[in-house]
Coordinates of C-alpha atoms in Angstrom, one line a residue:
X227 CA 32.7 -23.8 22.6
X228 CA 30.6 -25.9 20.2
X229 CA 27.9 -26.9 23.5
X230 CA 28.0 -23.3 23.5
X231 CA 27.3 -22.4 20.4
X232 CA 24.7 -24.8 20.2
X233 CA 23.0 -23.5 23.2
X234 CA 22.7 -20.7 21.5
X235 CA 21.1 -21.8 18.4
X236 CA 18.6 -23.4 20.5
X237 CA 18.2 -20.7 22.2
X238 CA 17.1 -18.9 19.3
X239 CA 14.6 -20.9 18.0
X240 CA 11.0 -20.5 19.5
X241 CA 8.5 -23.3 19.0
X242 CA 6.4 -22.6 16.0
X243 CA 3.0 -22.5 16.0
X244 CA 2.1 -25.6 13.2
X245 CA -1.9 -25.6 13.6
X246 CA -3.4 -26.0 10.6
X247 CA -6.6 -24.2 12.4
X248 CA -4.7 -21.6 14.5
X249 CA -7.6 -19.3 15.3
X250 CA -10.7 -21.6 14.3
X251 CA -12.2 -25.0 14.6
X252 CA -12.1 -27.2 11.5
X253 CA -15.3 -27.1 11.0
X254 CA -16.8 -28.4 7.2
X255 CA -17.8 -25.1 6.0
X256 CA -14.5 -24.1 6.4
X257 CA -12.9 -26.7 5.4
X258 CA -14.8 -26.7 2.1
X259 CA -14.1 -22.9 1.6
X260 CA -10.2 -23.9 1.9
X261 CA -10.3 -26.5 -1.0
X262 CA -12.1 -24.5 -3.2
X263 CA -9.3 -21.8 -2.4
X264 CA -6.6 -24.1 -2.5
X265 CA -8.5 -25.7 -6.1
X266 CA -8.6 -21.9 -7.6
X267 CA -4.4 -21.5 -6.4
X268 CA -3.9 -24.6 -8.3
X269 CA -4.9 -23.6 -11.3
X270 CA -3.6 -20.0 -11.3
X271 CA -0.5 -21.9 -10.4
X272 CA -0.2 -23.9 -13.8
X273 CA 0.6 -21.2 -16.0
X274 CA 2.7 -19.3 -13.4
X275 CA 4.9 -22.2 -13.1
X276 CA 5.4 -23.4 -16.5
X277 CA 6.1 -19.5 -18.0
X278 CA 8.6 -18.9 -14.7
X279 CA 10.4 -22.3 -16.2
X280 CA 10.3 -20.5 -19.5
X281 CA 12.0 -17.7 -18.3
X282 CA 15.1 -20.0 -16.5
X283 CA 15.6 -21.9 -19.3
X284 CA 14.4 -25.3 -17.9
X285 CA 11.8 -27.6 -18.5
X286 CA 8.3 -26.8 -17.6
X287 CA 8.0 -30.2 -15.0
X288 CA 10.9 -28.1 -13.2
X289 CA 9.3 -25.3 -12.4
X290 CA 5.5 -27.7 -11.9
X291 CA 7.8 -29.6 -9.2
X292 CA 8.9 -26.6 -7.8
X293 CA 5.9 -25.2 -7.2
X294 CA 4.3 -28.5 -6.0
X295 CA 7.1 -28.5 -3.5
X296 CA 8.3 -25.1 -2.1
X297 CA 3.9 -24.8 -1.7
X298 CA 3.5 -28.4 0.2
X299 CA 6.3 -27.7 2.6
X300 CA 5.7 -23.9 3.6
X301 CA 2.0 -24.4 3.7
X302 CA 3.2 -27.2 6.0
X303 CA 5.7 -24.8 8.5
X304 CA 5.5 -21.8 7.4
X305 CA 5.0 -18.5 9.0
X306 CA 1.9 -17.0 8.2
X307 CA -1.4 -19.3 7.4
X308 CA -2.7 -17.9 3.9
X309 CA 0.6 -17.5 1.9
X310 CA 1.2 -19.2 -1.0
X311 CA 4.6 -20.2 -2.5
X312 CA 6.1 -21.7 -5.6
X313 CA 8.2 -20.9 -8.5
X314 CA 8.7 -17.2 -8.8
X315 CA 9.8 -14.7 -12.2
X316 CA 12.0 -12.9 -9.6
X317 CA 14.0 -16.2 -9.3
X318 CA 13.6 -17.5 -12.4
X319 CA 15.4 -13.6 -14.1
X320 CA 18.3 -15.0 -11.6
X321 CA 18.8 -18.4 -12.6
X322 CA 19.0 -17.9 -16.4
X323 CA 22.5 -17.0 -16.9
X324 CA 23.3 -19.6 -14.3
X325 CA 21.7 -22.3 -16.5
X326 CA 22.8 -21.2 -19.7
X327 CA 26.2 -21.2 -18.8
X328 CA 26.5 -24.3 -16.4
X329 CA 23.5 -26.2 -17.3
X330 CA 20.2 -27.2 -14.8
X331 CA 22.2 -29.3 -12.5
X332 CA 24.2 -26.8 -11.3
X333 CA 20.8 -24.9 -11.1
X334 CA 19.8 -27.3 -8.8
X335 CA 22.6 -27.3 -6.6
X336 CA 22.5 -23.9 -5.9
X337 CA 19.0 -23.9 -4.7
X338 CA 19.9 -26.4 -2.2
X339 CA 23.1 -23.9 -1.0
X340 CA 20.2 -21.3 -1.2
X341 CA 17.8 -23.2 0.9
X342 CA 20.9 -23.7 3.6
X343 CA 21.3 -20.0 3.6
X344 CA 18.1 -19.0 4.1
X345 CA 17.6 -21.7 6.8
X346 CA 20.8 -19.9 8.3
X347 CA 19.2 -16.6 8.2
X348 CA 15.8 -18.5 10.1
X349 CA 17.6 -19.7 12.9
X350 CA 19.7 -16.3 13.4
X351 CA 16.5 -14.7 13.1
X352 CA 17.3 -12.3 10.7
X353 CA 13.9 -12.4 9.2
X354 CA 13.0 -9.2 11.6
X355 CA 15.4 -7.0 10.2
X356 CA 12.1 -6.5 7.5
X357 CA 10.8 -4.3 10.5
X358 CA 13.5 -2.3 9.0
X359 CA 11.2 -1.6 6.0
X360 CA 9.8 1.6 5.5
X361 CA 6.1 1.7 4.6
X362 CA 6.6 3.8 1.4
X363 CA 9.3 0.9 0.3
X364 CA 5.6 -1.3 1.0
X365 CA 3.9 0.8 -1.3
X366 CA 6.2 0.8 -4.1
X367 CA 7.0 -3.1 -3.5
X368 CA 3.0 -3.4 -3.5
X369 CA 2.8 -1.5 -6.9
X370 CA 5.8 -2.5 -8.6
X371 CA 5.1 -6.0 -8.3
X372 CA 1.4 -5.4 -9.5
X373 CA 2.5 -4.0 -12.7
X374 CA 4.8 -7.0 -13.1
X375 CA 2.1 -9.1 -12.6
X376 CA 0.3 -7.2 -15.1
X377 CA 2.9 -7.4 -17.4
X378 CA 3.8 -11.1 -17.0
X379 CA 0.3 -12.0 -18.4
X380 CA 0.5 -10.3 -21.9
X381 CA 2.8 -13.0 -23.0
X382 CA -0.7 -14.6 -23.1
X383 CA -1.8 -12.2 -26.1
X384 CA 0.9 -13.8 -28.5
X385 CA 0.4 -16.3 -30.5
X386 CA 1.0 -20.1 -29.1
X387 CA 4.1 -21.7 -30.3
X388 CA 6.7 -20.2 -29.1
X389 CA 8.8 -20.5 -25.1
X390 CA 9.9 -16.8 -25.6
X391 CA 6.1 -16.1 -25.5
X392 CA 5.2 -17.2 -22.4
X393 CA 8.0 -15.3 -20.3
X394 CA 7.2 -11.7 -19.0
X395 CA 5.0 -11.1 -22.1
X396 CA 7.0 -7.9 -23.9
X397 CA 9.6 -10.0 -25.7
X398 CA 9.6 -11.6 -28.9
X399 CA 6.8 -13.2 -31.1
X400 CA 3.5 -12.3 -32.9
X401 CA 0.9 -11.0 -31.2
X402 CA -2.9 -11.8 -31.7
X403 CA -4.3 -9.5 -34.0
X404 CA -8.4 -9.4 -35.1
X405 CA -11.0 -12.0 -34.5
X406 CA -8.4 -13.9 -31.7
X407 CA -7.5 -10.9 -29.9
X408 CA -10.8 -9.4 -29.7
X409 CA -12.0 -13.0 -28.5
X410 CA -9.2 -13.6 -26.3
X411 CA -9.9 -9.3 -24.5
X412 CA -13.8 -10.5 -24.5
X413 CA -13.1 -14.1 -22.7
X414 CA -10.7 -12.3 -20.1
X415 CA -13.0 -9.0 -19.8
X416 CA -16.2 -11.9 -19.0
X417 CA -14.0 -13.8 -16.8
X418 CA -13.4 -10.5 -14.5
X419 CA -17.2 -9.4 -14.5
X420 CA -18.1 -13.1 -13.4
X421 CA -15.0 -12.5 -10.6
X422 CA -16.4 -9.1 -9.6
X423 CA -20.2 -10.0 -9.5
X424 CA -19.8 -13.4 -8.2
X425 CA -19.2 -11.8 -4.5
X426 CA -22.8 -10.2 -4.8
X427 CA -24.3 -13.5 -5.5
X428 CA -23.0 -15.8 -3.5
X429 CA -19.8 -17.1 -1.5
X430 CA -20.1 -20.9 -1.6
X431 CA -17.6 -20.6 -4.2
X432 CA -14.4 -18.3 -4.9
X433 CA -15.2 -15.7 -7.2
X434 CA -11.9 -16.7 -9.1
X435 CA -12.6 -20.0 -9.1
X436 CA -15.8 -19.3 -10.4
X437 CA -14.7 -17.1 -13.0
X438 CA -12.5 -19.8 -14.8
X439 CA -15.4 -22.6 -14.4
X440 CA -17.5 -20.1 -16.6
X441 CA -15.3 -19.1 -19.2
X442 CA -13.5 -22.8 -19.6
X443 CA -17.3 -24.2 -19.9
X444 CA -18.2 -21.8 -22.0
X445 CA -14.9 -22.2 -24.5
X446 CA -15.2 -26.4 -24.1
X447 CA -18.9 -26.3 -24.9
X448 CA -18.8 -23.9 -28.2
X449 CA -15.5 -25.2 -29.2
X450 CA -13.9 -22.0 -29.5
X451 CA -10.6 -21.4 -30.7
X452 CA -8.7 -19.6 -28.2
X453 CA -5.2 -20.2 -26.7
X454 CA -5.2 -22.9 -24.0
X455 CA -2.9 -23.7 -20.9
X456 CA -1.8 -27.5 -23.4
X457 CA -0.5 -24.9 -26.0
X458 CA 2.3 -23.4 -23.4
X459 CA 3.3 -26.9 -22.8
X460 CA 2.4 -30.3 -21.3
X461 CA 2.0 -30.5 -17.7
X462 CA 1.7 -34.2 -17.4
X463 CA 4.6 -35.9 -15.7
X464 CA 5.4 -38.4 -12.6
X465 CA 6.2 -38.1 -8.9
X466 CA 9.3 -36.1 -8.3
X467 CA 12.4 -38.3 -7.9
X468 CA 14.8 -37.8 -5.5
X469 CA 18.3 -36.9 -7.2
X470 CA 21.6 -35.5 -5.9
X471 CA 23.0 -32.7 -8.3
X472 CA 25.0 -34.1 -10.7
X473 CA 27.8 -31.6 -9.8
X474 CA 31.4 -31.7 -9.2
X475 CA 32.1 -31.3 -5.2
X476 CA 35.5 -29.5 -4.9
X477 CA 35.7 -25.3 -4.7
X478 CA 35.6 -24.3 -7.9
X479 CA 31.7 -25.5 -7.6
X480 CA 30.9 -23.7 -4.5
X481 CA 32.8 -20.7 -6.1
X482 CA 30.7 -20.9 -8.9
X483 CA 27.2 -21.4 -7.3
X484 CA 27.8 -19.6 -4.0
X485 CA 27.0 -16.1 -6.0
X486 CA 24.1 -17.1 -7.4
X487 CA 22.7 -18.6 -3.9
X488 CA 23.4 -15.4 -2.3
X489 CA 21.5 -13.1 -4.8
X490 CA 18.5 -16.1 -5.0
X491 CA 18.6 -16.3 -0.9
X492 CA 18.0 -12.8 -0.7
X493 CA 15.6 -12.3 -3.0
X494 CA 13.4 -15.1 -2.1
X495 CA 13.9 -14.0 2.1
X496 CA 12.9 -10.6 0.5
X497 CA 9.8 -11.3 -1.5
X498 CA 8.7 -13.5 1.1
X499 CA 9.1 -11.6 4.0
X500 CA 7.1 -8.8 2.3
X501 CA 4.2 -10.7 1.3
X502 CA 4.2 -12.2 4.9
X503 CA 3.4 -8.6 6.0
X504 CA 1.2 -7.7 2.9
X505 CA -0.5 -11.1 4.1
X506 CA -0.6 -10.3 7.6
X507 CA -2.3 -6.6 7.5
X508 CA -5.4 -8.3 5.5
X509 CA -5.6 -11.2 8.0
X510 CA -4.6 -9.2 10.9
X511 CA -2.0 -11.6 11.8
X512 CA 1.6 -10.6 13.1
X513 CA 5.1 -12.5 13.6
X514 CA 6.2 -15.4 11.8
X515 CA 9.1 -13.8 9.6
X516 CA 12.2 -15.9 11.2
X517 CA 9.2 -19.2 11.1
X518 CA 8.8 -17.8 7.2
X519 CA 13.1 -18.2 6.4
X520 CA 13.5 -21.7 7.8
X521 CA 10.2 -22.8 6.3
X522 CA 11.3 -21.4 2.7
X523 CA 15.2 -22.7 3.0
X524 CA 13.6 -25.9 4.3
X525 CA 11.4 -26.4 1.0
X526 CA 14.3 -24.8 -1.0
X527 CA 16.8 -27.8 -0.2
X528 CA 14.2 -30.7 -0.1
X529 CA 13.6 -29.0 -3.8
X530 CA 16.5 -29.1 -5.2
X531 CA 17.3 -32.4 -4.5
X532 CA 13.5 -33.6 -6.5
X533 CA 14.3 -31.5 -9.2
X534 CA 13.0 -28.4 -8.8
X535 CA 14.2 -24.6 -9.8
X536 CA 13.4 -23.6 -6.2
X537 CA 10.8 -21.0 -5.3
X538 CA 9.6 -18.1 -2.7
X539 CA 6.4 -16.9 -1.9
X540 CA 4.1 -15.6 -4.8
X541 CA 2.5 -12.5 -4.2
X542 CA 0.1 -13.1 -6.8
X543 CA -1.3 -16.9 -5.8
X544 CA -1.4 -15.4 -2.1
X545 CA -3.8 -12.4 -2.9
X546 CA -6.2 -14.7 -4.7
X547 CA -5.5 -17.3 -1.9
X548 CA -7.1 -14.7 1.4
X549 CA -9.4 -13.0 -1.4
X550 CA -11.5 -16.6 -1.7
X551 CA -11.0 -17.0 1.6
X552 CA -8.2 -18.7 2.5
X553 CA -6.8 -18.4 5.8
X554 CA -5.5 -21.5 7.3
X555 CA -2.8 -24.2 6.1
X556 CA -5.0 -26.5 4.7
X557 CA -5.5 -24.1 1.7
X558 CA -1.5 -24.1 0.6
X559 CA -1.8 -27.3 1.3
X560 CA -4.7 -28.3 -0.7
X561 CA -2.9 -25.7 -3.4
X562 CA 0.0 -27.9 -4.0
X563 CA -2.0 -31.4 -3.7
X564 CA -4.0 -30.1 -6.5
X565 CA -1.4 -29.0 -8.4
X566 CA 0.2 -32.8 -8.5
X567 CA -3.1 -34.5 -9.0
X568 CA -2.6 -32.5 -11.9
X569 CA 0.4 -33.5 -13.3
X570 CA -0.2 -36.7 -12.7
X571 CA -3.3 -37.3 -13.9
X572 CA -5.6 -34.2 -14.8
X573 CA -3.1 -32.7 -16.9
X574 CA -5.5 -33.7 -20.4
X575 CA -8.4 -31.9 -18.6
X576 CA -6.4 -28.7 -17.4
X577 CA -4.4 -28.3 -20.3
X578 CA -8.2 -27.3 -21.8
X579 CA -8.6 -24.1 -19.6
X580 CA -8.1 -21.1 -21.9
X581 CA -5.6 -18.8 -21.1
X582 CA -7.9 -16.1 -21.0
X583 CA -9.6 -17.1 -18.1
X584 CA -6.4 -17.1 -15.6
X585 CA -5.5 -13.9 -17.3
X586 CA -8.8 -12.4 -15.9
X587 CA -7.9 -13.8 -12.2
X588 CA -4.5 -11.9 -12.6
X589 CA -6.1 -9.0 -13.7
X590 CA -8.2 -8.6 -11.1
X591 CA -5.3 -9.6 -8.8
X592 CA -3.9 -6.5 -10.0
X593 CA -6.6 -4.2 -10.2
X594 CA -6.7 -5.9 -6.0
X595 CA -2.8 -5.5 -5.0
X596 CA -1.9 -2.1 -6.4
X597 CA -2.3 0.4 -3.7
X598 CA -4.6 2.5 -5.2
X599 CA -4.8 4.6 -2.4
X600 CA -1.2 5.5 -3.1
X601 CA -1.8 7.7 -5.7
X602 CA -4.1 9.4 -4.1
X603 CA -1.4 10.6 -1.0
X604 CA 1.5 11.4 -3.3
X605 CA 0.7 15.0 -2.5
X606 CA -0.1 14.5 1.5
X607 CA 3.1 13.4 2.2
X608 CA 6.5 14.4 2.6
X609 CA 8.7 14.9 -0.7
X610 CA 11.3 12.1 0.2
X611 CA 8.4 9.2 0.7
X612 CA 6.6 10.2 -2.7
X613 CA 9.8 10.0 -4.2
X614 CA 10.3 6.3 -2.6
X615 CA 7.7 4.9 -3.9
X616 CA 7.6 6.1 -7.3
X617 CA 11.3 4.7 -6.9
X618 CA 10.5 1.2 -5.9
X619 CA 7.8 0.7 -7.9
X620 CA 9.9 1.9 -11.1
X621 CA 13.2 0.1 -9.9
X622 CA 10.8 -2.9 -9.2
X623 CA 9.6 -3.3 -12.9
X624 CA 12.6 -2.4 -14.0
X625 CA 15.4 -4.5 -12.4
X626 CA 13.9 -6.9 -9.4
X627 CA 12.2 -6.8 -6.5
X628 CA 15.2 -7.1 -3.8
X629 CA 17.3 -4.4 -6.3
X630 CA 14.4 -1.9 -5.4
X631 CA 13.8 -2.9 -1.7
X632 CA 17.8 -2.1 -1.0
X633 CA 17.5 1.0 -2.7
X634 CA 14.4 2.2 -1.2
X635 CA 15.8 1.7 2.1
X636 CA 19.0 3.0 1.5
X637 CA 17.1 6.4 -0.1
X638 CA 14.8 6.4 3.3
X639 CA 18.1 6.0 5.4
X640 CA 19.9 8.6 3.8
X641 CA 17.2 10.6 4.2
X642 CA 15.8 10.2 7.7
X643 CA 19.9 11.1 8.3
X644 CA 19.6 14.0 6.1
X645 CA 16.6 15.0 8.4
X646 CA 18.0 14.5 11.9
X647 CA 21.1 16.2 10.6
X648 CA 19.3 19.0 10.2
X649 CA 17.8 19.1 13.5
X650 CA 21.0 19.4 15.5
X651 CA 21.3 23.1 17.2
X652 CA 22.1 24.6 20.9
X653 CA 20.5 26.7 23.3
X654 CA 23.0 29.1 25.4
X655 CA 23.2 30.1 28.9
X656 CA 24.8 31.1 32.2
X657 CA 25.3 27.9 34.1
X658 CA 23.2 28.1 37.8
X659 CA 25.7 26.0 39.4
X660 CA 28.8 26.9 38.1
X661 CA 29.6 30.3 38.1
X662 CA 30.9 32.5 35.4
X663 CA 30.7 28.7 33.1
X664 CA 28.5 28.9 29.7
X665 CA 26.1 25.9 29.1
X666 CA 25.1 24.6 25.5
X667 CA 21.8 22.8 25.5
X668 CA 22.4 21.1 22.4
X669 CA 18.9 19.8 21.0
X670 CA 18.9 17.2 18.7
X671 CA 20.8 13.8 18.1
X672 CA 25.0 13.9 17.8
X673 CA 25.6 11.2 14.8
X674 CA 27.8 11.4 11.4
X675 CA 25.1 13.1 9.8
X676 CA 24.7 16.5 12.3
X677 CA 28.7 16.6 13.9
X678 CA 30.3 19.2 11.3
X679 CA 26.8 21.3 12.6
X680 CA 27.8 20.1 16.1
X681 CA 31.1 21.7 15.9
X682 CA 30.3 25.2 14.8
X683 CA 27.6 25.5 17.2
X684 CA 30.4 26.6 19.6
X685 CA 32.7 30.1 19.9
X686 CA 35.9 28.9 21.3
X687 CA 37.3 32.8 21.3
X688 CA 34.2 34.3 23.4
X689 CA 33.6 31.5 25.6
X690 CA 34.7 32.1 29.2
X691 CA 37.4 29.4 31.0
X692 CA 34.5 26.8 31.8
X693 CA 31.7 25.5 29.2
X694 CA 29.0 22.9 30.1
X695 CA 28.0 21.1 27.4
X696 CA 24.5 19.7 28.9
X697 CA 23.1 16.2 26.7
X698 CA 19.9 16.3 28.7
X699 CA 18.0 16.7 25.0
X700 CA 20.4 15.4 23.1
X701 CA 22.1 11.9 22.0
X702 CA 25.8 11.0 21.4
X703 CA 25.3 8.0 18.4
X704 CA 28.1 6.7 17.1
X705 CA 32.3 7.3 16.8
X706 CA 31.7 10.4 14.7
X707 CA 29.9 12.0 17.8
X708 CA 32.8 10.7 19.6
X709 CA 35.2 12.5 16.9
X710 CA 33.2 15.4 17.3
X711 CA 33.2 15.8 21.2
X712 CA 37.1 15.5 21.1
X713 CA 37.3 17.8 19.0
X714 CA 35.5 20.2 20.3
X715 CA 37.3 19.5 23.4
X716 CA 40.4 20.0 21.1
X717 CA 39.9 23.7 20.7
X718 CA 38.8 24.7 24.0
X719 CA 42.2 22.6 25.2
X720 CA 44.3 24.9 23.0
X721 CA 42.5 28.0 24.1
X722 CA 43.3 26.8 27.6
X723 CA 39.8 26.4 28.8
X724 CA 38.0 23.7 29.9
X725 CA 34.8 21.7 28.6
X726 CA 32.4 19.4 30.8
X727 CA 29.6 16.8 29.7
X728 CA 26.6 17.0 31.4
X729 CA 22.9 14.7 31.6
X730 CA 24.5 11.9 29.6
X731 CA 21.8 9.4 28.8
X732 CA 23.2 6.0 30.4
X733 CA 23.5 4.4 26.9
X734 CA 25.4 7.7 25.8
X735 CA 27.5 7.2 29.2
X736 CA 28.3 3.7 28.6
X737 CA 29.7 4.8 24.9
X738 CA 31.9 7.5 26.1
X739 CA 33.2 5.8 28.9
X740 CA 34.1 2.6 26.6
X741 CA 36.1 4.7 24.5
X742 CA 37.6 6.7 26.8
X743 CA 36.5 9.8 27.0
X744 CA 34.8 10.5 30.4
X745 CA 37.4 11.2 33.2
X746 CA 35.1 9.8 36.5
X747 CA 36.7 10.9 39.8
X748 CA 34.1 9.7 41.7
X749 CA 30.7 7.4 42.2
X750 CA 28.2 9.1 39.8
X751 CA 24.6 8.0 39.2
X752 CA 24.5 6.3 36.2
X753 CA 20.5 7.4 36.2
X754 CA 21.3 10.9 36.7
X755 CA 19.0 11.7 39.3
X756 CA 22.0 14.4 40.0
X757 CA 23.8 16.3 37.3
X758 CA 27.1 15.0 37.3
X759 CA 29.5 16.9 35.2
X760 CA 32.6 15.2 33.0
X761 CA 35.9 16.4 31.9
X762 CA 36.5 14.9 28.9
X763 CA 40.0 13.2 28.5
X764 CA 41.3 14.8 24.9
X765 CA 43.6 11.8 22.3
X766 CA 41.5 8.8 22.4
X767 CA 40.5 9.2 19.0
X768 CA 43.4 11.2 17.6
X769 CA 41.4 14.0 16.6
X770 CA 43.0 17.6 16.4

């Protein structure tokens, strides 16, 4: 059983593609376009990281080592060249009751347990159930999560001093007011004019990247007194040390974690799994997603043994990531090297940057990732997938991002159902080859949605002794289409007449005859190139 078992796992898992060139040489010019990308991550990254550590209640090194980590090791294996991952607000709204209650080192036990489940979910390949994922659910994920960006930065426009500041931006503190604001709005508005002309000019360097060189030399040089990355908090620290949680081992631990891993698991599988795709229709790149789970569960335990809050992938860092040109691995890589060059020794140089200018990048990273376009269609398409994105995106800013995917889902689901319920009717005739008999063409697909429709398609009283009830258009789902059919079968019984199945698909075939239904007296085709009519034996399911 275990050899088994194992065979199976192995089974399962393909070998990944772990080029850090997939589709190109490595050719300088490239290579100098992905360290300028990966340079321009980095320092979108600092900010990100230490306001996410904010938000969990943890030190700001926690979530730096985080994002050092969970972006080394998925650059490394990950799924889709391009992405970029790290510490993450969705996680970090997660892990704040966790930590306040229990304290950071139960914090970093559970993202080891969530880095096992998500590796769990890899191997099973679970990651394609995203396929699952209706493209207005995109659209609102896509436009929820750019007004949470967009929100996340005006903790930026309070003033420095205070960790409640630099969280999602709408909570406590004082906000600039006069000279400071307007000079903070005219740093960030220059910042996003450099970003947006800089294209136009030239592309030896990413428009982001250019951006913050402008505004930073421009606020070093005139010594202007604007809020800077130092006054959120000090970046400078050491390597990341390896450390076991400090965490009682016995059940009443996993009891107490084993929540909190589930919820962070899915979220992070989620978000990732999303931008993958987001990712992969700018790139043109498909596949990855199971790659994508193993790589993030990977980085996930490997981070919470160094002390880190444990990440997913960052929409944000991403779009600014394939925007300046990175496509490959060396970028996330380059990304996360960066990133601990800086906490270990450019931390007094960074901690200069003014705010303003990474608020301009995440503008325009907004003004990038919000799907426009979106509004424009609300009117072209149907009712239910206007209504499901408004939903997501709304659900998204409002609760989390894995909260709104499950709901947009379930609302497509229950509506595609809603649909197809509809859809179920019959067309009646005199049967050719049985004579006197009635046939019902039923049109349409036989599930729980459509069988109480299914069921009053037929007149029991006015029927003659024989009916044919022909499939040929039709489907027979699930065990409420098998409910149904005995039913029906049921009434005609009482009436003393008698009903016969006809052009069942072979999958339909195989689900009546497993439960019982289909009385077979003979060899039939299974393909059907003859009609083969089927009594159907009444009881199985208890109906009456």
């Amino acid at each position: 059983m275990p050899r088994a078992f194992l065979a199976s796992v192995a089974n399962r898992l393909a070998i990944p593609d772990l080029r850090w060139m997939p589709d190109e040489p490595l050719t300088a010019s490239r290579f100098r376009i992905e360290l300028l990308s990966g340079l321009t991550v980095a320092l979108a990254l600092v900010p990100e990281a230490v306001a996410f550590a904010f938000v969990a209640g943890v030190h700001p090194l926690v979530g730096l080592y985080a994002a050092f980590l969970v972006g080394l090791i998925t650059a490394l294996i990950g799924g889709r060249p391009g992405m970029i991952s790290g510490a993450t607000g969705a996680l970090a709204v997660v892990m704040v009751a966790l930590v306040a209650q229990h304290g950071v080192e139960y914090l970093f036990a559970t993202v080891v347990l969530m880095g096992v489940l998500q590796l769990v979910a890899g191997v099973m390949q679970w990651g394609k159930f995203i396929r699952l994922v209706p493209h207005p659910v995109m659209l609102g994920f896509v436009n929820g999560l750019a007004i949470v960006i967009f929100l996340a930065q005006m903790g930026q426009f309070k003033v420095p001093g205070s960790m409640e500041n630099t969280g999602h931006g709408m909570g406590g503190g004082e906000w600039l007011s006069g000279g400071p604001l307007m000079l903070m709005l005219a740093l960030v508005a220059l910042t996003m004019v450099v970003i947006w002309i800089m294209p136009r000019v030239t592309r030896v360097i990413p428009a982001p990247l250019a951006g913050i060189a402008v505004v930073a030399a421009l606020v070093i040089g005139a010594g202007l007194d604007v809020p800077r990355v130092g006054d959120m908090a000090s970046i400078k620290g050491g390597l990341p040390r390896f450390h076991i949680p400090m965490v009682p081992l016995n059940w009443e631990t996993l009891e107490t974690i084993l929540p909190y891993a589930v919820i962070l698991a899915a979220i992070g599988l989620i978000e990732s799994l999303l931008t993958l795709n987001l990712v992969g229709d700018i790139t043109g790149k498909r596949g990855g997603a199971s790659q994508e789970c193993i790589a993030q569960g990977a980085a996930n335990v490997v981070t919470g043994f160094f002390g880190g809050m444990g990440g997913c992938a960052m929409i944000g860092q991403s779009m600014i990531n394939v925007k300046s040109g990175g496509r490959t691995r060396v970028a996330g890589i380059a990304a996360a090297l960066f990133l601990l060059v800086f906490i270990l020794v450019g931390a007094p140089l960074i901690e200069q940057i003014p705010l303003a200018a990474l608020v301009g990048v995440m503008f325009m990273v907004v003004i990038g990732t919000f799907a426009w376009n979106s509004l424009m269609i609300l009117r072209k398409v149907p009712l239910t997938d206007a209504f499901v994105t408004v939903l997501v995106t709304v659900v998204t800013v409002m609760e989390d991002l894995a909260v709104a995917v499950v709901v947009g889902v379930i609302v497509s689901a229950l509506a595609y159902a809603w649909n197809n319920a509809k859809r179920i009717h019959a067309v009646t005739r005199e049967s050719h080859t049985a004579k006197g008999a009635k046939v019902y063409e039923i049109q349409g697909p036989l599930f729980f949605g459509s069988t109480d429709g299914f069921v009053e398609l037929f007149e029991v009283e006015q029927d003659p002794a024989t009916v044919i009830v022909d499939f040929k258009e039709s489907r027979v789902v699930d065990q409420s289409a098998l409910q149904a059919i005995e039913a029906v079968a049921l009434k005609y019984e009482a009436a003393g007449k008698q009903v016969m199945l006809r052009h069942l698909s072979r999958d339909c075939h195989q689900l009546l005859t497993k439960a019982g239904h289909l009385m077979v007296d003979s060899d039939d085709d299974p393909d059907y190139g003859l009609a083969v009519d089927y009594s159907v034996r009444t009881g199985i399911l208890g109906g009456h």
